[in-house]
């Protein structure tokens, strides 16, 4: 990670700022700069401006613009690159802006950027609704949405961006604008997948859908030696899967559950994480054939609530560890791609405190079929599956070996993967890679042109950066 800024004293920071202003040495500074990515803690920012409201956001951006000081943005703090708290930087921290409202009549949900997925889910479920989003409750709605947003509802209702109705945004020079299909439509196109490149989003408005409260969900745990066979059968088996089936395949160490034989505890296993949001009485028609793809060690799929189902992965998402994340789209789950993933499980360097998982998410349905590729910046063309590899460890001396493992795996997956990808579920892989992630040169150039309109001096550069189009 190399996300440091030129240090600055900020002696002229606006005195009418209403939220907390935290500098190194202040009581709350260390707590405020903690991110999901533990490596970000190696070097602290120069100033964290914890905004109380939109006026605070505008005040910091006006201050920064006038002095050409680059600005980082923190919402939920889950970005794997640690761009939310770069060393030496000025940070706009939105985590205190966390109001969420649900209109049960119109099914519109409004969230401020400090809202976390679990909070939005809980508020929407009070009315039997849910916004399609991610699978870990501590993830921020803002960063997730601006990148795209995928999860257990994507096959039924699409990506989070497919359900985004509008955003309020503060421009880099401190003006408030709205972006939707009719007001600033080009900006709205870019905000749906182009990340935090264009301004600071202070409110997100979503279309919610009826979900649960009762769903059928849980894990089917297979021994690792059945992994290739089960994965080999999966694509054909799922060809007619209903959109109500959400499925994430995890290759990870088996948890020490009493129903699993002790000899597999802590050893690699194949785990099908199933969430079926259709009629619970019909779930067996979907779940039983999945279990019959092999001889599972445990079938933990049962009736539960949507809130429990959509938080079951929290247990494997510990906060603050050092980590890396790689991933991309697959057009098919070919035997060769599966071999690469399984071979690399065996090659993960084993150190105390290691937590790893290779996940393969089943796409198709609404996310793949219902929205035109060029309708927004977020790209999904040709993607049938999404692979991702997450490694977490707890000591800096292991950084190099896990980064090397991740790079080797990424290179080995490259021939099997698409050029476009979901930018939120991988670390930034550099300029050449960023050029392809939105799916076409035309989309890339359109993003560069929109960036030039809204952030011509690239003040917002701590992100998967889109360089502003230049006129010379
Ligand atoms: C454990 C874990 C589980 C995850 N699960 C999923 C999942 O199921 N589905 C999925 O789609 N993704 C998932 N992700 C990825 C997630 O979508 C991204 O990490 C996302 O960036 C998190 O947003 P955040 O607000 O929490 O992060 P932050 O680190 O606060 O923000 C990330 C970046 O987004 C930009 N940004 C954030 N807020 C704003 C804003 N208000 N205005 C402008 N720019 C902004 C900034 O560039 C910032 O650096 C997961 C990540 C983790 C760590």
Short mmCIF file of C-alpha atoms and ligand atoms in Angstrom, two decimals:
data_model
loop_
_atom_site.label_atom_id
_atom_site.label_comp_id
_atom_site.label_asym_id
_atom_site.label_seq_id
_atom_site.Cartn_x
_atom_site.Cartn_y
_atom_site.Cartn_z
CA UNK A 1 0.00 0.00 0.00
CA UNK A 2 1.34 3.40 -0.91
CA UNK A 3 -1.29 5.97 -0.09
CA UNK A 4 0.59 8.71 1.72
CA UNK A 5 -0.04 12.43 1.32
CA UNK A 6 2.28 15.39 1.74
CA UNK A 7 2.01 16.30 5.47
CA UNK A 8 0.26 19.63 6.13
CA UNK A 9 -0.21 21.58 9.38
CA UNK A 10 -3.81 22.64 8.64
CA UNK A 11 -3.33 25.72 10.77
CA UNK A 12 -6.09 27.48 8.80
CA UNK A 13 -8.65 24.68 9.17
CA UNK A 14 -12.15 26.31 9.35
CA UNK A 15 -13.03 27.35 12.91
CA UNK A 16 -16.78 27.10 12.30
CA UNK A 17 -16.55 23.34 11.66
CA UNK A 18 -19.18 21.75 13.94
CA UNK A 19 -17.99 18.15 14.23
CA UNK A 20 -14.87 16.80 15.94
CA UNK A 21 -11.45 17.72 14.53
CA UNK A 22 -8.86 15.08 15.42
CA UNK A 23 -5.09 15.34 15.10
CA UNK A 24 -2.33 12.90 16.12
CA UNK A 25 -2.19 12.82 19.92
CA UNK A 26 -5.88 13.68 20.41
CA UNK A 27 -7.84 11.27 22.62
CA UNK A 28 -10.18 9.93 19.94
CA UNK A 29 -7.65 10.02 17.09
CA UNK A 30 -6.57 6.36 17.18
CA UNK A 31 -10.12 5.05 17.46
CA UNK A 32 -11.22 7.31 14.61
CA UNK A 33 -8.48 6.21 12.22
CA UNK A 34 -9.02 2.46 12.70
CA UNK A 35 -10.18 0.80 9.48
CA UNK A 36 -11.12 -2.72 8.48
CA UNK A 37 -7.73 -2.87 6.69
CA UNK A 38 -5.26 -3.13 9.58
CA UNK A 39 -2.30 -2.02 7.46
CA UNK A 40 -3.78 1.47 7.29
CA UNK A 41 -2.89 1.91 10.97
CA UNK A 42 0.86 1.91 10.16
CA UNK A 43 0.74 5.61 9.30
CA UNK A 44 -1.89 8.07 10.55
CA UNK A 45 -3.60 10.92 8.71
CA UNK A 46 -2.74 14.55 9.52
CA UNK A 47 -6.30 15.57 10.34
CA UNK A 48 -9.61 13.72 10.61
CA UNK A 49 -12.62 16.01 10.16
CA UNK A 50 -15.61 14.13 11.63
CA UNK A 51 -18.42 15.91 9.85
CA UNK A 52 -21.68 16.57 11.71
CA UNK A 53 -23.65 17.50 8.61
CA UNK A 54 -23.47 18.55 4.94
CA UNK A 55 -22.34 22.06 5.87
CA UNK A 56 -19.28 20.55 7.56
CA UNK A 57 -18.51 18.52 4.43
CA UNK A 58 -18.83 21.66 2.31
CA UNK A 59 -16.59 23.61 4.69
CA UNK A 60 -13.77 21.05 4.48
CA UNK A 61 -14.01 20.76 0.70
CA UNK A 62 -13.99 24.55 0.22
CA UNK A 63 -10.97 24.79 2.52
CA UNK A 64 -9.16 21.98 0.70
CA UNK A 65 -10.06 23.24 -2.79
CA UNK A 66 -8.78 26.73 -2.09
CA UNK A 67 -5.41 25.27 -1.09
CA UNK A 68 -5.27 22.33 -3.53
CA UNK A 69 -5.05 19.87 -0.64
CA UNK A 70 -6.11 16.33 -1.66
CA UNK A 71 -8.90 14.85 0.46
CA UNK A 72 -9.63 11.28 1.53
CA UNK A 73 -13.17 10.13 2.39
CA UNK A 74 -14.18 7.66 5.07
CA UNK A 75 -17.69 6.26 5.38
CA UNK A 76 -17.88 2.65 6.67
CA UNK A 77 -14.10 2.14 6.62
CA UNK A 78 -14.22 -1.24 4.81
CA UNK A 79 -12.28 -0.34 1.67
CA UNK A 80 -9.50 -2.94 1.38
CA UNK A 81 -6.99 -0.43 -0.04
CA UNK A 82 -7.12 1.67 3.13
CA UNK A 83 -7.70 4.77 0.99
CA UNK A 84 -10.06 6.15 3.63
CA UNK A 85 -7.17 7.05 6.02
CA UNK A 86 -3.95 7.65 4.08
CA UNK A 87 -0.84 8.60 6.01
CA UNK A 88 -0.46 12.37 6.33
CA UNK A 89 -3.80 13.12 4.62
CA UNK A 90 -6.81 15.33 5.32
CA UNK A 91 -9.77 13.01 5.89
CA UNK A 92 -13.48 13.75 5.61
CA UNK A 93 -14.95 11.26 8.07
CA UNK A 94 -18.69 10.70 7.53
CA UNK A 95 -19.15 7.96 10.10
CA UNK A 96 -21.15 10.24 12.43
CA UNK A 97 -23.73 11.00 9.72
CA UNK A 98 -25.83 7.87 10.16
CA UNK A 99 -29.52 8.59 9.79
CA UNK A 100 -31.56 6.08 7.84
CA UNK A 101 -35.25 6.53 6.99
CA UNK A 102 -37.69 4.16 5.32
CA UNK A 103 -40.92 5.16 3.62
CA UNK A 104 -43.05 1.99 3.65
CA UNK A 105 -45.54 3.48 1.16
CA UNK A 106 -43.09 4.36 -1.60
CA UNK A 107 -40.52 1.75 -0.48
CA UNK A 108 -37.82 4.39 -0.68
CA UNK A 109 -34.93 4.13 1.79
CA UNK A 110 -32.68 7.14 2.45
CA UNK A 111 -29.32 6.66 4.12
CA UNK A 112 -26.56 9.01 5.15
CA UNK A 113 -23.05 7.79 4.29
CA UNK A 114 -22.13 6.76 7.85
CA UNK A 115 -24.91 4.15 7.85
CA UNK A 116 -23.73 0.54 7.91
CA UNK A 117 -25.41 -2.27 6.00
CA UNK A 118 -26.74 -3.93 9.17
CA UNK A 119 -28.38 -0.66 10.23
CA UNK A 120 -30.04 -0.17 6.84
CA UNK A 121 -31.20 -3.79 6.81
CA UNK A 122 -32.66 -3.52 10.33
CA UNK A 123 -34.53 -0.31 9.50
CA UNK A 124 -35.94 -1.69 6.23
CA UNK A 125 -36.95 -5.03 7.78
CA UNK A 126 -39.22 -3.21 10.21
CA UNK A 127 -41.42 -2.82 7.14
CA UNK A 128 -40.63 -6.22 5.58
CA UNK A 129 -38.26 -4.59 3.08
CA UNK A 130 -34.60 -4.82 2.10
CA UNK A 131 -32.23 -2.92 -0.18
CA UNK A 132 -30.03 -5.34 -2.16
CA UNK A 133 -26.53 -4.81 -0.72
CA UNK A 134 -23.63 -6.77 0.80
CA UNK A 135 -23.18 -9.67 3.16
CA UNK A 136 -21.27 -8.23 6.16
CA UNK A 137 -23.19 -5.87 8.43
CA UNK A 138 -20.32 -3.54 9.35
CA UNK A 139 -19.70 -2.53 5.70
CA UNK A 140 -20.62 1.07 4.87
CA UNK A 141 -23.51 1.76 2.50
CA UNK A 142 -21.65 4.60 0.77
CA UNK A 143 -18.43 2.98 -0.43
CA UNK A 144 -20.31 -0.22 -1.27
CA UNK A 145 -22.91 1.60 -3.36
CA UNK A 146 -20.52 3.88 -5.22
CA UNK A 147 -18.56 0.81 -6.35
CA UNK A 148 -21.60 -1.31 -7.22
CA UNK A 149 -22.85 -3.47 -4.35
CA UNK A 150 -23.41 -7.21 -4.63
CA UNK A 151 -24.87 -9.75 -2.22
CA UNK A 152 -27.47 -12.44 -1.63
CA UNK A 153 -30.25 -10.42 -3.30
CA UNK A 154 -28.38 -9.53 -6.51
CA UNK A 155 -29.88 -12.38 -8.53
CA UNK A 156 -33.39 -11.44 -7.44
CA UNK A 157 -33.25 -7.63 -7.41
CA UNK A 158 -29.92 -6.59 -8.95
CA UNK A 159 -26.84 -4.81 -7.65
CA UNK A 160 -27.15 -1.99 -5.11
CA UNK A 161 -26.51 0.55 -7.90
CA UNK A 162 -29.38 -0.94 -9.92
CA UNK A 163 -31.63 0.15 -7.03
CA UNK A 164 -30.07 3.57 -6.43
CA UNK A 165 -32.57 6.35 -7.15
CA UNK A 166 -30.58 9.46 -6.29
CA UNK A 167 -27.60 10.88 -4.42
CA UNK A 168 -26.93 14.21 -2.77
CA UNK A 169 -23.33 15.22 -3.25
CA UNK A 170 -21.07 18.06 -2.15
CA UNK A 171 -18.81 19.12 -5.00
CA UNK A 172 -15.09 19.59 -4.43
CA UNK A 173 -15.64 23.36 -4.31
CA UNK A 174 -18.33 23.01 -1.63
CA UNK A 175 -21.66 23.19 -3.54
CA UNK A 176 -24.55 20.83 -2.88
CA UNK A 177 -25.97 19.03 -5.94
CA UNK A 178 -28.41 16.23 -6.54
CA UNK A 179 -27.83 13.45 -9.04
CA UNK A 180 -30.58 11.23 -10.42
CA UNK A 181 -31.95 10.16 -13.80
CA UNK A 182 -33.11 13.71 -14.64
CA UNK A 183 -30.91 16.03 -12.58
CA UNK A 184 -27.19 15.79 -13.43
CA UNK A 185 -27.76 12.44 -15.20
CA UNK A 186 -24.13 12.14 -16.36
CA UNK A 187 -22.94 12.48 -12.76
CA UNK A 188 -25.54 9.92 -11.68
CA UNK A 189 -24.25 7.56 -14.39
CA UNK A 190 -20.72 7.92 -12.99
CA UNK A 191 -21.67 7.64 -9.30
CA UNK A 192 -23.17 4.21 -9.98
CA UNK A 193 -19.89 2.30 -10.12
CA UNK A 194 -17.24 5.00 -10.54
CA UNK A 195 -16.46 5.11 -6.80
CA UNK A 196 -15.55 8.18 -4.78
CA UNK A 197 -14.06 10.10 -7.70
CA UNK A 198 -16.55 12.89 -8.30
CA UNK A 199 -17.53 14.52 -5.01
CA UNK A 200 -18.53 13.59 -1.46
CA UNK A 201 -21.89 11.85 -1.30
CA UNK A 202 -23.96 12.85 1.72
CA UNK A 203 -27.21 11.00 1.09
CA UNK A 204 -28.21 7.92 -0.90
CA UNK A 205 -31.74 7.06 -1.91
CA UNK A 206 -32.72 3.48 -2.75
CA UNK A 207 -35.62 1.40 -3.98
CA UNK A 208 -36.31 -1.36 -1.43
CA UNK A 209 -38.11 -4.65 -2.04
CA UNK A 210 -40.18 -7.06 0.01
CA UNK A 211 -37.88 -9.68 1.60
CA UNK A 212 -38.60 -12.14 4.43
CA UNK A 213 -38.73 -11.76 7.33
CA UNK A 214 -38.57 -15.56 7.09
CA UNK A 215 -36.00 -17.00 4.70
CA UNK A 216 -34.16 -20.31 4.41
CA UNK A 217 -30.41 -19.99 4.78
CA UNK A 218 -27.24 -21.54 6.13
CA UNK A 219 -24.20 -23.53 5.09
CA UNK A 220 -23.62 -26.82 3.33
CA UNK A 221 -20.16 -27.98 4.36
CA UNK A 222 -18.38 -30.50 2.12
CA UNK A 223 -14.96 -32.11 2.68
CA UNK A 224 -12.19 -30.46 0.68
CA UNK A 225 -11.56 -33.62 -1.35
CA UNK A 226 -15.05 -33.26 -2.87
CA UNK A 227 -14.48 -29.61 -3.82
CA UNK A 228 -13.41 -30.13 -7.46
CA UNK A 229 -16.24 -32.58 -8.11
CA UNK A 230 -18.96 -30.42 -6.50
CA UNK A 231 -17.72 -27.25 -8.19
CA UNK A 232 -17.52 -29.12 -11.49
CA UNK A 233 -21.22 -29.96 -11.29
CA UNK A 234 -22.36 -26.61 -9.98
CA UNK A 235 -22.75 -24.53 -13.16
CA UNK A 236 -24.87 -27.07 -15.01
CA UNK A 237 -26.89 -27.68 -11.88
CA UNK A 238 -27.59 -23.96 -11.43
CA UNK A 239 -28.59 -23.30 -15.05
CA UNK A 240 -32.26 -23.20 -14.05
CA UNK A 241 -31.79 -21.87 -10.50
CA UNK A 242 -34.50 -19.44 -9.38
CA UNK A 243 -33.59 -15.80 -8.86
CA UNK A 244 -34.56 -16.18 -5.19
CA UNK A 245 -31.43 -18.28 -4.64
CA UNK A 246 -28.39 -16.37 -3.41
CA UNK A 247 -25.24 -18.50 -3.35
CA UNK A 248 -21.69 -17.81 -2.27
CA UNK A 249 -19.18 -20.65 -2.38
CA UNK A 250 -16.38 -20.33 0.17
CA UNK A 251 -13.22 -22.38 0.31
CA UNK A 252 -11.98 -21.80 3.83
CA UNK A 253 -10.96 -23.63 6.98
CA UNK A 254 -13.85 -25.56 8.52
CA UNK A 255 -15.07 -24.00 11.76
CA UNK A 256 -14.78 -26.03 14.99
CA UNK A 257 -18.48 -26.90 15.05
CA UNK A 258 -19.61 -29.86 17.18
CA UNK A 259 -21.45 -31.44 14.23
CA UNK A 260 -18.23 -31.60 12.18
CA UNK A 261 -15.68 -34.38 12.75
CA UNK A 262 -12.80 -33.04 14.82
CA UNK A 263 -10.22 -34.02 12.19
CA UNK A 264 -11.61 -31.44 9.72
CA UNK A 265 -11.66 -28.52 12.20
CA UNK A 266 -9.28 -25.85 10.94
CA UNK A 267 -8.70 -27.72 7.66
CA UNK A 268 -9.84 -26.48 4.21
CA UNK A 269 -13.45 -27.28 3.33
CA UNK A 270 -15.91 -26.33 0.62
CA UNK A 271 -18.79 -24.33 2.06
CA UNK A 272 -21.90 -23.45 0.05
CA UNK A 273 -23.47 -20.43 1.73
CA UNK A 274 -27.12 -20.54 0.70
CA UNK A 275 -29.75 -17.81 1.13
CA UNK A 276 -33.16 -18.59 -0.36
CA UNK A 277 -35.59 -15.69 -0.12
CA UNK A 278 -38.47 -17.29 -2.01
CA UNK A 279 -41.42 -19.04 -0.41
CA UNK A 280 -39.86 -20.98 2.53
CA UNK A 281 -42.10 -23.99 1.85
CA UNK A 282 -40.41 -24.46 -1.55
CA UNK A 283 -36.82 -24.07 -0.32
CA UNK A 284 -36.21 -27.83 -0.15
CA UNK A 285 -36.61 -27.99 -3.95
CA UNK A 286 -33.52 -25.81 -4.23
CA UNK A 287 -31.47 -26.83 -1.20
CA UNK A 288 -31.76 -30.61 -1.33
CA UNK A 289 -30.35 -30.95 -4.87
CA UNK A 290 -27.46 -28.66 -3.86
CA UNK A 291 -26.68 -30.91 -0.89
CA UNK A 292 -26.89 -33.94 -3.19
CA UNK A 293 -24.00 -32.62 -5.32
CA UNK A 294 -21.70 -34.41 -2.86
CA UNK A 295 -21.78 -35.95 0.61
CA UNK A 296 -21.85 -32.94 2.94
CA UNK A 297 -20.31 -33.20 6.38
CA UNK A 298 -23.06 -30.91 7.63
CA UNK A 299 -26.24 -29.36 6.27
CA UNK A 300 -26.91 -26.27 8.36
CA UNK A 301 -29.52 -24.75 6.04
CA UNK A 302 -32.70 -23.99 7.96
CA UNK A 303 -35.51 -21.48 8.36
CA UNK A 304 -34.24 -18.24 9.82
CA UNK A 305 -34.79 -14.51 9.42
CA UNK A 306 -33.38 -12.32 6.68
CA UNK A 307 -31.46 -10.31 9.30
CA UNK A 308 -29.81 -13.46 10.64
CA UNK A 309 -29.10 -14.80 7.18
CA UNK A 310 -27.53 -11.55 6.04
CA UNK A 311 -25.24 -11.38 9.06
CA UNK A 312 -24.03 -14.99 9.18
CA UNK A 313 -20.72 -14.05 7.53
CA UNK A 314 -19.94 -11.44 10.22
CA UNK A 315 -18.31 -14.20 12.26
CA UNK A 316 -15.62 -14.67 9.60
CA UNK A 317 -14.97 -10.95 9.05
CA UNK A 318 -12.80 -9.81 11.97
CA UNK A 319 -12.07 -6.05 11.97
CA UNK A 320 -8.61 -4.48 11.87
CA UNK A 321 -6.39 -7.34 10.65
CA UNK A 322 -3.72 -6.79 8.00
CA UNK A 323 -5.18 -8.00 4.74
CA UNK A 324 -5.19 -8.18 0.98
CA UNK A 325 -8.05 -8.81 -1.41
CA UNK A 326 -8.00 -9.91 -5.03
CA UNK A 327 -10.79 -10.85 -7.35
CA UNK A 328 -12.53 -10.62 -10.67
CA UNK A 329 -15.33 -11.85 -12.88
CA UNK A 330 -15.42 -15.27 -14.50
CA UNK A 331 -17.44 -15.97 -17.66
CA UNK A 332 -17.74 -19.63 -16.62
CA UNK A 333 -16.67 -21.72 -13.66
CA UNK A 334 -14.33 -23.84 -15.77
CA UNK A 335 -12.46 -26.85 -14.44
CA UNK A 336 -9.18 -25.01 -15.11
CA UNK A 337 -10.20 -21.96 -13.08
CA UNK A 338 -11.38 -24.22 -10.24
CA UNK A 339 -8.02 -26.04 -10.32
CA UNK A 340 -6.14 -22.74 -9.97
CA UNK A 341 -8.25 -21.72 -6.97
CA UNK A 342 -7.97 -25.10 -5.24
CA UNK A 343 -4.22 -25.37 -5.89
CA UNK A 344 -3.71 -21.96 -4.34
CA UNK A 345 -5.62 -22.89 -1.19
CA UNK A 346 -2.92 -25.48 -0.58
CA UNK A 347 -0.27 -22.80 -1.20
CA UNK A 348 -1.53 -20.15 1.30
CA UNK A 349 1.43 -19.47 3.62
CA UNK A 350 0.50 -20.84 7.01
CA UNK A 351 1.23 -18.49 9.91
CA UNK A 352 -0.34 -17.99 13.33
CA UNK A 353 -3.46 -15.83 13.10
CA UNK A 354 -4.10 -16.50 9.38
CA UNK A 355 -7.71 -16.12 8.24
CA UNK A 356 -8.26 -16.76 4.52
CA UNK A 357 -11.14 -17.47 2.23
CA UNK A 358 -11.51 -17.94 -1.50
CA UNK A 359 -15.07 -17.09 -2.45
CA UNK A 360 -16.97 -17.64 -5.66
CA UNK A 361 -20.30 -15.80 -5.93
CA UNK A 362 -23.03 -16.98 -8.29
CA UNK A 363 -24.28 -14.15 -10.50
CA UNK A 364 -26.94 -14.36 -13.24
CA UNK A 365 -30.55 -13.33 -12.81
CA UNK A 366 -31.38 -9.66 -12.25
CA UNK A 367 -27.81 -8.36 -11.89
CA UNK A 368 -26.75 -9.96 -15.17
CA UNK A 369 -29.90 -9.79 -17.30
CA UNK A 370 -32.02 -6.78 -16.35
CA UNK A 371 -29.74 -3.76 -16.79
CA UNK A 372 -27.89 -2.66 -19.87
CA UNK A 373 -24.08 -2.64 -19.52
CA UNK A 374 -23.88 0.98 -20.65
CA UNK A 375 -26.65 2.22 -18.34
CA UNK A 376 -24.12 3.15 -15.65
CA UNK A 377 -20.42 2.98 -14.81
CA UNK A 378 -20.70 -0.33 -12.92
CA UNK A 379 -19.76 -3.18 -15.24
CA UNK A 380 -21.09 -6.72 -15.20
CA UNK A 381 -21.02 -7.74 -18.87
CA UNK A 382 -20.22 -11.41 -19.39
CA UNK A 383 -19.88 -12.13 -15.68
CA UNK A 384 -21.41 -15.40 -14.54
CA UNK A 385 -19.32 -15.77 -11.37
CA UNK A 386 -17.17 -13.50 -9.22
CA UNK A 387 -14.07 -14.92 -7.57
CA UNK A 388 -12.33 -13.24 -4.65
CA UNK A 389 -9.47 -14.21 -2.36
CA UNK A 390 -9.12 -12.64 1.07
CA UNK A 391 -6.08 -13.16 3.26
CA UNK A 392 -5.81 -11.70 6.76
CA UNK A 393 -2.86 -11.93 9.11
CA UNK A 394 -1.69 -10.10 12.17
CA UNK A 395 2.01 -9.20 11.85
CA UNK A 396 3.77 -6.89 9.35
CA UNK A 397 6.57 -9.40 8.76
CA UNK A 398 4.08 -11.56 6.84
CA UNK A 399 2.98 -8.76 4.47
CA UNK A 400 5.40 -9.68 1.68
CA UNK A 401 4.59 -13.37 1.56
CA UNK A 402 0.81 -12.83 1.50
CA UNK A 403 1.12 -10.14 -1.15
CA UNK A 404 3.26 -12.50 -3.22
CA UNK A 405 0.68 -15.28 -2.79
CA UNK A 406 -2.11 -12.92 -3.88
CA UNK A 407 -0.13 -11.74 -6.92
CA UNK A 408 0.66 -15.30 -8.01
CA UNK A 409 -3.00 -16.26 -7.69
CA UNK A 410 -4.15 -13.16 -9.60
CA UNK A 411 -1.74 -13.92 -12.45
CA UNK A 412 -2.86 -17.55 -12.57
CA UNK A 413 -6.54 -16.47 -12.69
CA UNK A 414 -5.97 -13.84 -15.37
CA UNK A 415 -6.44 -16.19 -18.38
CA UNK A 416 -9.77 -17.34 -16.92
CA UNK A 417 -11.11 -13.94 -15.87
CA UNK A 418 -12.68 -11.01 -17.70
CA UNK A 419 -10.98 -7.61 -18.04
CA UNK A 420 -13.93 -5.84 -16.47
CA UNK A 421 -14.44 -6.47 -12.79
CA UNK A 422 -16.18 -5.41 -9.60
CA UNK A 423 -13.78 -2.81 -8.24
CA UNK A 424 -14.91 -3.04 -4.60
CA UNK A 425 -13.96 -6.68 -4.18
CA UNK A 426 -10.30 -6.39 -5.07
CA UNK A 427 -7.37 -4.20 -4.18
CA UNK A 428 -6.38 -1.53 -6.68
CA UNK A 429 -4.07 -3.17 -9.26
CA UNK A 430 -2.85 0.00 -10.97
CA UNK A 431 -3.56 2.28 -13.88
CA UNK A 432 -3.61 -0.28 -16.71
CA UNK A 433 -6.02 -2.46 -14.73
CA UNK A 434 -8.26 0.50 -13.84
CA UNK A 435 -8.57 1.29 -17.53
CA UNK A 436 -10.39 -1.99 -18.13
CA UNK A 437 -12.49 -2.41 -15.02
CA UNK A 438 -15.56 -0.53 -16.26
CA UNK A 439 -15.86 -2.72 -19.32
CA UNK A 440 -14.88 -0.66 -22.36
CA UNK A 441 -12.61 2.16 -23.49
CA UNK A 442 -15.73 4.24 -24.21
CA UNK A 443 -16.92 3.92 -20.61
CA UNK A 444 -13.44 4.68 -19.29
CA UNK A 445 -13.21 7.84 -21.40
CA UNK A 446 -16.73 8.89 -20.37
CA UNK A 447 -15.69 8.55 -16.72
CA UNK A 448 -12.56 10.61 -17.35
CA UNK A 449 -14.64 13.33 -18.94
CA UNK A 450 -17.13 13.37 -16.02
CA UNK A 451 -14.19 13.43 -13.59
CA UNK A 452 -12.81 16.47 -15.43
CA UNK A 453 -16.18 18.23 -15.00
CA UNK A 454 -16.57 17.56 -11.28
CA UNK A 455 -13.02 17.17 -9.95
CA UNK A 456 -10.67 18.65 -12.56
CA UNK A 457 -7.69 18.88 -10.21
CA UNK A 458 -8.13 15.36 -8.85
CA UNK A 459 -8.60 16.51 -5.26
CA UNK A 460 -10.32 13.15 -4.65
CA UNK A 461 -7.37 10.96 -5.57
CA UNK A 462 -7.28 8.49 -2.69
CA UNK A 463 -9.46 5.93 -4.44
CA UNK A 464 -9.41 3.65 -7.47
CA UNK A 465 -8.55 6.77 -9.29
CA UNK A 466 -9.98 7.93 -12.58
CA UNK A 467 -7.62 10.51 -14.00
CA UNK A 468 -9.47 13.62 -15.22
CA UNK A 469 -9.54 13.93 -19.00
CA UNK A 470 -7.04 16.54 -20.14
CA UNK A 471 -7.66 18.88 -23.04
CA UNK A 472 -4.05 19.04 -24.29
C1 LIG B 1 -15.51 -7.75 5.34
C2 LIG B 1 -15.94 -7.13 4.05
C3 LIG B 1 -17.06 -7.62 3.43
C4 LIG B 1 -17.50 -7.06 2.23
N1 LIG B 1 -18.60 -7.58 1.64
C5 LIG B 1 -19.07 -7.03 0.50
C6 LIG B 1 -20.25 -7.53 -0.11
O1 LIG B 1 -20.88 -8.46 0.36
N2 LIG B 1 -20.68 -6.92 -1.23
C7 LIG B 1 -20.03 -5.86 -1.79
O2 LIG B 1 -20.50 -5.34 -2.80
N3 LIG B 1 -18.89 -5.39 -1.25
C8 LIG B 1 -18.40 -5.95 -0.13
N4 LIG B 1 -17.25 -5.48 0.43
C9 LIG B 1 -16.49 -4.43 -0.27
C10 LIG B 1 -17.07 -3.08 0.04
O3 LIG B 1 -18.14 -2.81 -0.84
C11 LIG B 1 -16.00 -1.99 -0.13
O4 LIG B 1 -14.96 -2.25 0.75
C12 LIG B 1 -16.55 -0.59 0.08
O5 LIG B 1 -15.58 0.33 -0.36
C13 LIG B 1 -16.85 -0.33 1.54
O6 LIG B 1 -17.41 0.92 1.72
P1 LIG B 1 -17.18 1.69 3.10
O7 LIG B 1 -17.98 2.92 3.07
O8 LIG B 1 -17.36 0.74 4.23
O9 LIG B 1 -15.62 1.95 3.02
P2 LIG B 1 -14.66 3.22 3.11
O10 LIG B 1 -13.31 2.62 3.30
O11 LIG B 1 -15.13 4.20 4.10
O12 LIG B 1 -14.77 3.84 1.67
C14 LIG B 1 -14.12 3.23 0.57
C15 LIG B 1 -13.88 4.29 -0.47
O13 LIG B 1 -15.12 4.69 -1.03
C16 LIG B 1 -15.12 6.09 -1.29
N5 LIG B 1 -16.18 6.69 -0.49
C17 LIG B 1 -16.74 6.19 0.64
N6 LIG B 1 -17.73 6.97 1.05
C18 LIG B 1 -17.84 7.99 0.18
C19 LIG B 1 -18.69 9.10 0.07
N7 LIG B 1 -19.66 9.31 0.95
N8 LIG B 1 -18.51 9.97 -0.95
C20 LIG B 1 -17.54 9.75 -1.87
N9 LIG B 1 -16.70 8.70 -1.82
C21 LIG B 1 -16.84 7.81 -0.80
C22 LIG B 1 -13.75 6.60 -0.92
O14 LIG B 1 -12.94 6.61 -2.06
C23 LIG B 1 -13.25 5.57 0.07
O15 LIG B 1 -11.85 5.45 0.10
C24 LIG B 1 -16.78 -6.00 1.64
C25 LIG B 1 -15.64 -5.51 2.26
C26 LIG B 1 -15.21 -6.07 3.44
C27 LIG B 1 -13.98 -5.55 4.09
#
